[in-house]
Short mmCIF file of C-alpha atoms in Angstrom, two decimals:
data_model
loop_
_atom_site.label_atom_id
_atom_site.label_comp_id
_atom_site.label_asym_id
_atom_site.label_seq_id
_atom_site.Cartn_x
_atom_site.Cartn_y
_atom_site.Cartn_z
CA MET D 1 45.74 -14.69 -27.36
CA ARG D 2 45.52 -11.10 -28.58
CA ALA D 3 42.74 -12.10 -31.00
CA SER D 4 40.85 -13.94 -28.25
CA GLU D 5 41.12 -10.95 -25.90
CA ALA D 6 39.84 -8.61 -28.63
CA GLU D 7 36.87 -10.89 -29.26
CA ARG D 8 36.08 -11.01 -25.54
CA LYS D 9 36.16 -7.21 -25.27
CA ALA D 10 33.98 -6.87 -28.37
CA ALA D 11 31.46 -9.34 -26.95
CA GLU D 12 31.36 -7.49 -23.64
CA LYS D 13 30.87 -4.19 -25.43
CA GLU D 14 28.01 -5.59 -27.51
CA ALA D 15 26.38 -7.11 -24.43
CA ALA D 16 26.62 -3.76 -22.63
CA ARG D 17 25.09 -1.98 -25.63
CA LEU D 18 22.17 -4.42 -25.80
CA HIS D 19 21.62 -4.15 -22.05
CA ALA D 20 21.53 -0.35 -22.22
CA GLU D 21 19.08 -0.47 -25.13
CA ALA D 22 16.82 -2.82 -23.14
CA ARG D 23 16.83 -0.51 -20.12
CA ILE D 24 16.12 2.52 -22.32
CA ALA D 25 13.19 0.66 -23.90
CA GLU D 26 11.97 -0.22 -20.41
CA VAL D 27 12.04 3.44 -19.38
CA GLU D 28 10.26 4.51 -22.56
CA ALA D 29 7.49 1.99 -21.82
CA LEU D 30 7.18 3.27 -18.25
CA ASN D 31 6.87 6.85 -19.49
CA ARG D 32 4.29 5.87 -22.11
CA ASP D 33 2.18 4.16 -19.45
CA LEU D 34 2.58 7.18 -17.19
CA ASP D 35 1.54 9.60 -19.93
CA ALA D 36 -1.48 7.44 -20.76
CA ALA D 37 -2.57 7.33 -17.12
CA TYR D 38 -2.29 11.12 -16.74
CA SER D 39 -4.08 11.68 -20.04
CA ASP D 40 -6.94 9.44 -18.90
CA ILE D 41 -7.27 11.28 -15.60
CA ASP D 42 -7.12 14.69 -17.26
CA SER D 43 -9.89 13.83 -19.75
CA LEU D 44 -12.50 12.14 -17.52
CA LEU D 45 -15.23 14.55 -18.61
CA GLU D 46 -14.15 14.82 -22.23
CA TRP D 47 -14.24 11.05 -22.66
CA THR D 48 -17.94 10.69 -21.85
CA LEU D 49 -19.05 13.54 -24.08
CA SER D 50 -18.35 11.40 -27.15
CA PHE D 51 -21.06 8.90 -26.14
CA ASP D 52 -24.82 9.02 -25.76
CA ASP D 53 -25.53 7.74 -22.25
CA PHE D 54 -29.15 6.83 -23.05
CA VAL D 55 -29.81 3.10 -22.68
CA ASP D 56 -32.43 1.61 -25.00
CA LEU D 57 -33.79 -1.07 -22.69
CA ALA D 58 -35.54 -2.86 -25.55
CA SER D 59 -32.13 -3.48 -27.11
CA LEU D 60 -31.15 -5.44 -24.02
CA LYS D 61 -33.59 -8.20 -24.89
CA VAL D 62 -31.69 -11.45 -25.10
CA VAL D 63 -32.02 -14.36 -27.48
CA ALA D 64 -30.88 -17.75 -26.27
CA GLU D 65 -27.90 -18.90 -28.27
CA HIS D 66 -27.33 -22.61 -28.52
CA PRO D 67 -24.04 -24.19 -29.47
CA PRO D 68 -24.29 -26.87 -32.14
CA PHE D 69 -24.91 -30.37 -30.87
CA GLU D 70 -21.62 -32.22 -30.77
CA PRO D 71 -22.22 -35.96 -30.35
CA GLY D 72 -18.56 -36.80 -30.67
CA PRO D 73 -17.65 -40.37 -31.64
CA ASP D 74 -21.17 -41.54 -30.75
CA GLY D 75 -22.58 -39.55 -33.64
CA LYS D 76 -21.04 -41.87 -36.22
CA PRO D 77 -22.25 -45.48 -36.66
CA ALA D 78 -19.68 -48.23 -36.72
CA PRO D 79 -18.85 -49.46 -40.22
CA ALA D 80 -20.76 -52.53 -41.42
CA VAL D 81 -19.10 -55.89 -40.93
CA PRO D 82 -17.70 -56.99 -44.31
CA GLU D 83 -19.19 -60.12 -45.80
CA PRO D 84 -16.94 -63.18 -45.46
CA PHE D 85 -14.86 -64.02 -48.50
CA ALA D 86 -14.83 -67.75 -49.22
CA PRO D 87 -12.06 -69.22 -51.31
CA PRO D 88 -13.11 -70.96 -54.54
CA ARG D 89 -14.82 -74.29 -54.09
CA PRO D 90 -12.38 -77.19 -54.83
CA ASN D 91 -12.93 -78.78 -58.24
CA TYR D 92 -12.67 -82.51 -58.72
CA VAL D 93 -10.17 -83.28 -61.47
CA ARG D 94 -10.74 -86.78 -62.88
CA PRO D 95 -7.54 -88.57 -63.81
CA PRO D 96 -7.36 -89.28 -67.58
CA ALA D 97 -8.22 -92.84 -68.63
CA PRO D 98 -5.36 -94.94 -70.03
CA SER D 99 -5.15 -95.31 -73.75
CA GLY D 100 -3.23 -97.45 -76.20
CA LEU D 101 -0.59 -99.80 -74.87
CA SER D 102 -0.72 -98.24 -71.35
CA GLY D 103 -4.14 -99.82 -70.89
CA ALA D 104 -2.93 -103.23 -71.91
CA PHE D 105 -0.03 -103.35 -69.44
CA GLY D 106 -1.76 -102.69 -66.11
CA GLY D 107 -2.96 -99.22 -67.02
CA LYS D 108 -6.51 -99.84 -65.99
CA LYS D 109 -5.46 -100.93 -62.53
CA ARG D 110 -3.26 -97.88 -62.09
CA HIS D 111 -6.08 -95.68 -63.33
CA ALA D 112 -8.45 -97.13 -60.78
CA GLN D 113 -5.94 -96.39 -58.04
CA GLU D 114 -5.47 -92.83 -59.31
CA MET D 115 -9.22 -92.41 -59.29
CA LEU D 116 -9.37 -93.49 -55.64
CA ARG D 117 -6.54 -91.12 -54.69
CA ALA D 118 -8.14 -88.24 -56.64
CA GLU D 119 -11.53 -88.79 -55.02
CA SER D 120 -9.95 -89.03 -51.58
CA ALA D 121 -7.95 -85.85 -52.14
CA HIS D 122 -11.05 -84.05 -53.41
CA GLN D 123 -13.12 -85.13 -50.42
CA HIS D 124 -10.35 -83.96 -48.08
CA ALA D 125 -10.14 -80.61 -49.87
CA MET D 126 -13.91 -80.27 -49.68
CA ARG D 127 -13.91 -80.92 -45.92
CA GLN D 128 -11.20 -78.30 -45.43
CA TRP D 129 -13.05 -75.83 -47.58
CA GLN D 130 -16.34 -76.40 -45.80
CA GLU D 131 -14.68 -76.01 -42.39
CA HIS D 132 -13.01 -72.82 -43.54
CA VAL D 133 -16.35 -71.46 -44.81
CA ARG D 134 -18.04 -72.44 -41.54
CA GLN D 135 -15.38 -70.73 -39.44
CA GLN D 136 -15.66 -67.60 -41.57
CA ARG D 137 -19.43 -67.60 -41.16
CA LEU D 138 -19.14 -68.07 -37.40
CA ALA D 139 -16.65 -65.20 -37.18
CA TYR D 140 -18.89 -63.03 -39.35
CA ASP D 141 -21.98 -63.79 -37.26
CA GLY D 142 -20.00 -63.04 -34.09
CA ASN D 143 -18.78 -59.72 -35.47
CA VAL D 144 -22.29 -58.81 -36.60
CA ALA D 145 -23.66 -59.58 -33.13
CA ALA D 146 -20.86 -57.60 -31.45
CA ARG D 147 -21.49 -54.64 -33.77
CA ALA D 148 -25.22 -54.77 -33.08
CA LYS D 149 -24.55 -54.75 -29.34
CA ALA D 150 -22.08 -51.87 -29.67
CA GLU D 151 -24.51 -49.94 -31.86
CA GLU D 152 -27.27 -50.42 -29.31
CA ALA D 153 -25.00 -49.02 -26.57
CA ARG D 154 -23.94 -46.16 -28.87
CA ALA D 155 -27.57 -45.35 -29.68
CA GLN D 156 -28.36 -45.23 -25.97
CA ARG D 157 -25.43 -42.92 -25.26
CA LEU D 158 -26.40 -40.73 -28.20
CA SER D 159 -29.99 -40.58 -27.00
CA ARG D 160 -28.85 -39.54 -23.52
CA ALA D 161 -26.56 -36.89 -25.02
CA GLU D 162 -29.41 -35.55 -27.18
CA ASP D 163 -31.72 -35.44 -24.16
CA ALA D 164 -29.07 -33.56 -22.16
CA TYR D 165 -28.55 -31.11 -25.06
CA ARG D 166 -32.30 -30.51 -25.36
CA ASN D 167 -32.53 -29.93 -21.62
CA GLU D 168 -29.63 -27.45 -21.76
CA CYS D 169 -31.30 -25.63 -24.67
CA ALA D 170 -34.58 -25.53 -22.77
CA GLU D 171 -32.78 -24.14 -19.72
CA ARG D 172 -31.13 -21.44 -21.83
CA GLU D 173 -34.48 -20.60 -23.40
CA SER D 174 -36.07 -20.43 -19.96
CA GLU D 175 -33.34 -18.15 -18.61
CA ALA D 176 -33.63 -15.87 -21.65
CA ALA D 177 -37.41 -15.76 -21.30
CA ALA D 178 -37.10 -14.93 -17.59
CA ARG D 179 -34.62 -12.13 -18.29
CA ASN D 180 -36.84 -10.76 -21.06
CA ASP D 181 -39.86 -10.89 -18.76
CA GLU D 182 -37.91 -8.92 -16.14
CA LEU D 183 -36.86 -6.46 -18.82
CA ALA D 184 -40.42 -6.07 -20.07
CA LYS D 185 -41.57 -5.43 -16.51
CA LEU D 186 -38.82 -2.85 -16.03
CA ILE D 187 -39.81 -1.06 -19.25
CA ASN D 188 -43.46 -1.09 -18.23
CA ASP D 189 -42.73 0.07 -14.67
CA LEU D 190 -40.47 2.81 -16.00
CA ALA D 191 -43.25 4.05 -18.25
CA PHE D 192 -45.58 4.25 -15.24
CA ASP D 193 -43.02 6.03 -13.04
CA VAL D 194 -42.45 3.20 -10.60
CA GLU D 195 -39.81 4.50 -8.19
CA ALA D 196 -37.75 1.29 -8.05
CA ALA D 197 -37.73 1.04 -11.87
CA ILE D 198 -36.32 4.54 -12.26
CA ASP D 199 -33.65 3.76 -9.68
CA GLU D 200 -32.80 0.51 -11.48
CA TYR D 201 -32.51 2.33 -14.82
CA VAL D 202 -30.04 4.76 -13.27
CA GLY D 203 -28.02 1.77 -12.08
CA ILE D 204 -27.91 0.40 -15.62
CA VAL D 205 -26.76 3.77 -16.95
CA LEU D 206 -24.00 4.09 -14.36
CA SER D 207 -22.84 0.53 -14.95
CA ASN D 208 -22.04 1.65 -18.51
CA SER D 209 -19.94 4.54 -17.21
CA VAL D 210 -16.42 3.29 -17.81
CA TYR D 211 -13.56 4.96 -15.97
CA PRO D 212 -9.83 4.34 -16.55
CA THR D 213 -8.06 1.88 -14.29
CA SER D 214 -5.97 4.76 -13.00
CA PHE D 215 -9.11 6.46 -11.59
CA LEU D 216 -11.92 4.01 -10.87
CA VAL D 217 -15.12 5.27 -9.24
CA GLU D 218 -18.18 3.68 -7.62
CA HIS D 219 -21.74 5.00 -7.45
CA GLU D 220 -24.55 4.79 -4.92
CA HIS D 221 -27.97 6.27 -5.67
CA GLU D 222 -31.57 6.43 -4.54
CA PHE D 223 -34.53 7.98 -6.36
CA GLU D 224 -37.43 9.65 -4.57
CA LEU D 225 -40.57 9.84 -6.65
CA ALA D 226 -42.32 12.43 -4.46
CA THR D 227 -39.67 15.05 -5.22
CA ARG D 228 -38.35 13.42 -8.41
CA GLU D 229 -34.86 13.89 -7.03
CA LEU D 230 -32.00 11.45 -7.36
CA ARG D 231 -29.63 11.36 -4.41
CA MET D 232 -26.18 10.16 -5.40
CA GLN D 233 -22.90 9.43 -3.71
CA VAL D 234 -19.79 8.87 -5.79
CA HIS D 235 -16.64 7.30 -4.40
CA VAL D 236 -13.38 8.41 -6.04
CA PRO D 237 -9.88 7.06 -5.34
CA GLU D 238 -8.06 8.63 -2.43
CA PRO D 239 -5.12 10.87 -3.44
CA SER D 240 -2.43 8.40 -2.37
CA SER D 241 -3.57 5.91 -5.02
CA LEU D 242 -2.67 8.23 -7.91
CA PRO D 243 0.79 8.19 -9.52
CA THR D 244 3.12 11.00 -8.53
CA VAL D 245 6.04 10.39 -10.89
CA ARG D 246 6.69 13.07 -13.50
CA GLU D 247 9.22 11.14 -15.57
CA TYR D 248 11.43 8.04 -15.52
CA ARG D 249 15.08 8.17 -16.61
CA TYR D 250 17.81 5.64 -17.17
CA VAL D 251 21.18 6.53 -15.63
CA LYS D 252 23.65 4.52 -17.65
CA ALA D 253 26.63 5.18 -15.38
CA ARG D 254 24.86 3.49 -12.44
CA ASP D 255 22.66 1.20 -14.51
CA GLU D 256 19.63 2.50 -12.60
CA VAL D 257 16.13 3.64 -13.49
CA THR D 258 15.38 6.82 -11.56
CA SER D 259 12.32 9.02 -11.39
CA THR D 260 11.49 12.64 -10.81
CA GLN D 261 8.35 13.57 -8.90
CA LEU D 262 5.56 15.87 -9.94
CA SER D 263 5.50 19.14 -8.10
CA ALA D 264 3.10 19.38 -5.17
CA LYS D 265 1.06 21.92 -7.14
CA ALA D 266 0.76 19.63 -10.17
CA GLN D 267 -0.45 16.78 -7.97
CA LYS D 268 -2.90 19.06 -6.19
CA ASP D 269 -4.29 20.51 -9.42
CA ARG D 270 -4.65 17.14 -11.12
CA TYR D 271 -6.53 15.53 -8.24
CA ALA D 272 -8.83 18.52 -7.76
CA SER D 273 -9.53 18.62 -11.49
CA ALA D 274 -10.36 14.89 -11.52
CA VAL D 275 -12.80 15.25 -8.62
CA HIS D 276 -14.50 18.23 -10.28
CA GLN D 277 -14.70 16.36 -13.61
CA VAL D 278 -16.32 13.34 -11.95
CA ALA D 279 -19.00 15.56 -10.39
CA VAL D 280 -19.91 17.26 -13.68
CA ARG D 281 -19.62 14.02 -15.62
CA THR D 282 -21.99 12.18 -13.26
CA LEU D 283 -24.64 14.89 -13.55
CA HIS D 284 -24.28 14.84 -17.32
CA GLU D 285 -24.51 11.06 -17.68
CA VAL D 286 -27.70 10.79 -15.63
CA PHE D 287 -29.50 13.75 -17.16
CA GLU D 288 -28.53 12.74 -20.71
CA ALA D 289 -29.63 9.14 -20.18
CA ASP D 290 -32.99 10.24 -18.73
CA ARG D 291 -34.60 11.29 -22.01
CA ALA D 292 -38.08 10.95 -20.56
CA GLY D 293 -37.31 13.53 -17.88
CA LYS D 294 -38.21 11.31 -14.95
CA ILE D 295 -35.50 12.95 -12.81
CA ARG D 296 -35.94 16.68 -12.15
CA SER D 297 -32.95 17.21 -9.90
CA ILE D 298 -29.85 15.49 -8.60
CA ALA D 299 -28.32 15.90 -5.15
CA LEU D 300 -24.76 14.71 -5.62
CA THR D 301 -21.86 14.12 -3.28
CA VAL D 302 -18.41 13.16 -4.58
CA GLY D 303 -15.90 12.00 -2.00
CA ALA D 304 -13.16 9.59 -1.10
CA ASN D 305 -12.89 6.76 1.41
CA HIS D 306 -9.87 6.66 3.66
CA VAL D 307 -8.80 5.66 7.14
CA SER D 308 -9.04 8.61 9.50
CA PRO D 309 -5.66 9.38 11.08
CA ALA D 310 -7.54 10.65 14.12
CA THR D 311 -9.77 7.62 14.79
CA GLY D 312 -8.12 4.90 12.77
CA ARG D 313 -11.52 4.01 11.33
CA PRO D 314 -12.74 4.18 7.73
CA GLU D 315 -14.58 7.35 6.81
CA TYR D 316 -16.06 9.00 3.74
CA VAL D 317 -14.83 12.53 3.07
CA PRO D 318 -17.17 14.67 0.89
CA LEU D 319 -15.11 16.72 -1.54
CA VAL D 320 -17.92 18.12 -3.72
CA VAL D 321 -21.56 18.56 -2.70
CA VAL D 322 -23.85 19.95 -5.38
CA ALA D 323 -27.52 20.10 -6.31
CA ALA D 324 -28.52 20.58 -9.94
CA ASP D 325 -31.89 20.74 -11.66
CA ARG D 326 -32.42 19.39 -15.14
CA GLU D 327 -33.58 22.60 -16.79
CA THR D 328 -30.47 24.47 -15.74
CA PHE D 329 -27.89 21.77 -16.33
CA VAL D 330 -28.96 20.62 -19.80
CA GLU D 331 -28.38 24.13 -21.13
CA PHE D 332 -24.63 23.90 -20.43
CA ASP D 333 -22.20 23.24 -23.28
CA LEU D 334 -19.89 20.89 -21.45
CA ARG D 335 -17.35 20.84 -24.28
CA ASN D 336 -16.36 24.37 -23.37
CA VAL D 337 -16.69 24.47 -19.59
CA VAL D 338 -14.15 24.44 -16.79
CA PRO D 339 -15.61 21.92 -14.32
CA SER D 340 -14.62 23.92 -11.23
CA ALA D 341 -16.37 26.97 -12.69
CA THR D 342 -19.46 24.88 -13.49
CA LEU D 343 -19.63 23.68 -9.90
CA ASP D 344 -19.23 27.22 -8.63
CA HIS D 345 -22.02 28.33 -10.97
CA LEU D 346 -24.26 25.62 -9.52
CA GLY D 347 -23.54 26.82 -5.98
CA ALA D 348 -21.66 23.67 -5.02
CA ALA D 349 -19.73 23.24 -1.79
CA VAL D 350 -16.22 22.29 -2.88
CA SER D 351 -13.24 21.21 -0.79
CA LYS D 352 -10.53 23.84 -0.61
CA ALA D 353 -7.85 21.12 -0.64
CA PRO D 354 -9.15 17.83 -2.06
CA ILE D 355 -5.68 16.28 -2.15
CA ASP D 356 -5.45 16.76 1.62
CA LEU D 357 -8.96 15.30 2.00
CA VAL D 358 -10.31 18.49 3.51
CA PRO D 359 -14.12 18.08 3.53
CA ALA D 360 -16.30 20.45 1.55
CA ASP D 361 -17.86 23.11 3.77
CA THR D 362 -21.64 22.68 3.68
CA SER D 363 -22.36 24.81 6.72
CA ARG D 364 -24.03 27.46 4.58
CA GLY D 365 -25.91 24.91 2.53
CA VAL D 366 -25.82 24.15 -1.17
CA ARG D 367 -27.85 26.46 -3.35
CA GLN D 368 -28.54 26.94 -7.03
CA ARG D 369 -27.04 30.11 -8.50
CA GLY D 370 -27.34 29.23 -12.19
CA GLN D 371 -30.04 30.73 -14.37
#
């Protein structure tokens, strides 16, 4: 009993140890995910500087890719029907004629009877053999006919499958040709400064702008050829969607995972920094992608959607409003800037408290101060 009790206690202790290790591993994973999310948010601008945002439209030309034709079982003919195998033809064995004294004492008569029996047996064997050969031939002919019928049906199914495959290939070729024609038109229209083409190119560029799942953004834009200005509106997540936990901990005594919160200042600074980074990053991505210089200036608004506590209706709150011209902006070394200072240099209207969704004050307008 003492041994059994000791084993029970040891098992319970081991189970408790394993459970604690599992909870600690769980907390470590939570903290890793948290650190990764904060790192992504804090490096929104840095991330894009490693990539060239220019899109070579010619490289988007598609080539129809066709999977190999897979006929399945219908692609293989049925094996040939084996030729019938006939047993050896019966041989007639003539009884030996009597000789010596056997012939003198009724041997000839017995021989004649043996001859009759031998001939009768041979004829019977021949009839059986012939019937067997006939049945084999009938079975063979029937199998050949059945195979021919099955092969005809298989050939028809295979032909239909080949026709369907050719039609699918033709459809893929047609779709690829249509897409390439649209692409060729876009390239041509872009070269001739067609307003819609420039706007579409900006859409392609922004569709390549990948943001972390912890801070997803959406873009709206419209290009005006007369002024060569791109008007943009960027939607960032509202503050409540961002994580606020500073660290997770496992309290072994209570077997609980607890968390400590970021300070209000840390939350405020991180959200404001993210909004400022998105503004500078958006200007950079568009100007860098526009190698031909079709766009001379960008009028940009970065804001968040939320439900107004006053009206209960959805509203868009502008947090940064900035205008930037190409000549000024492309001279910046964005690897060394502080985004809030860049926006101030550009004369942007910036919310004094983005985390509280206080709108940017545009009452005095947005002007360019950079040289």
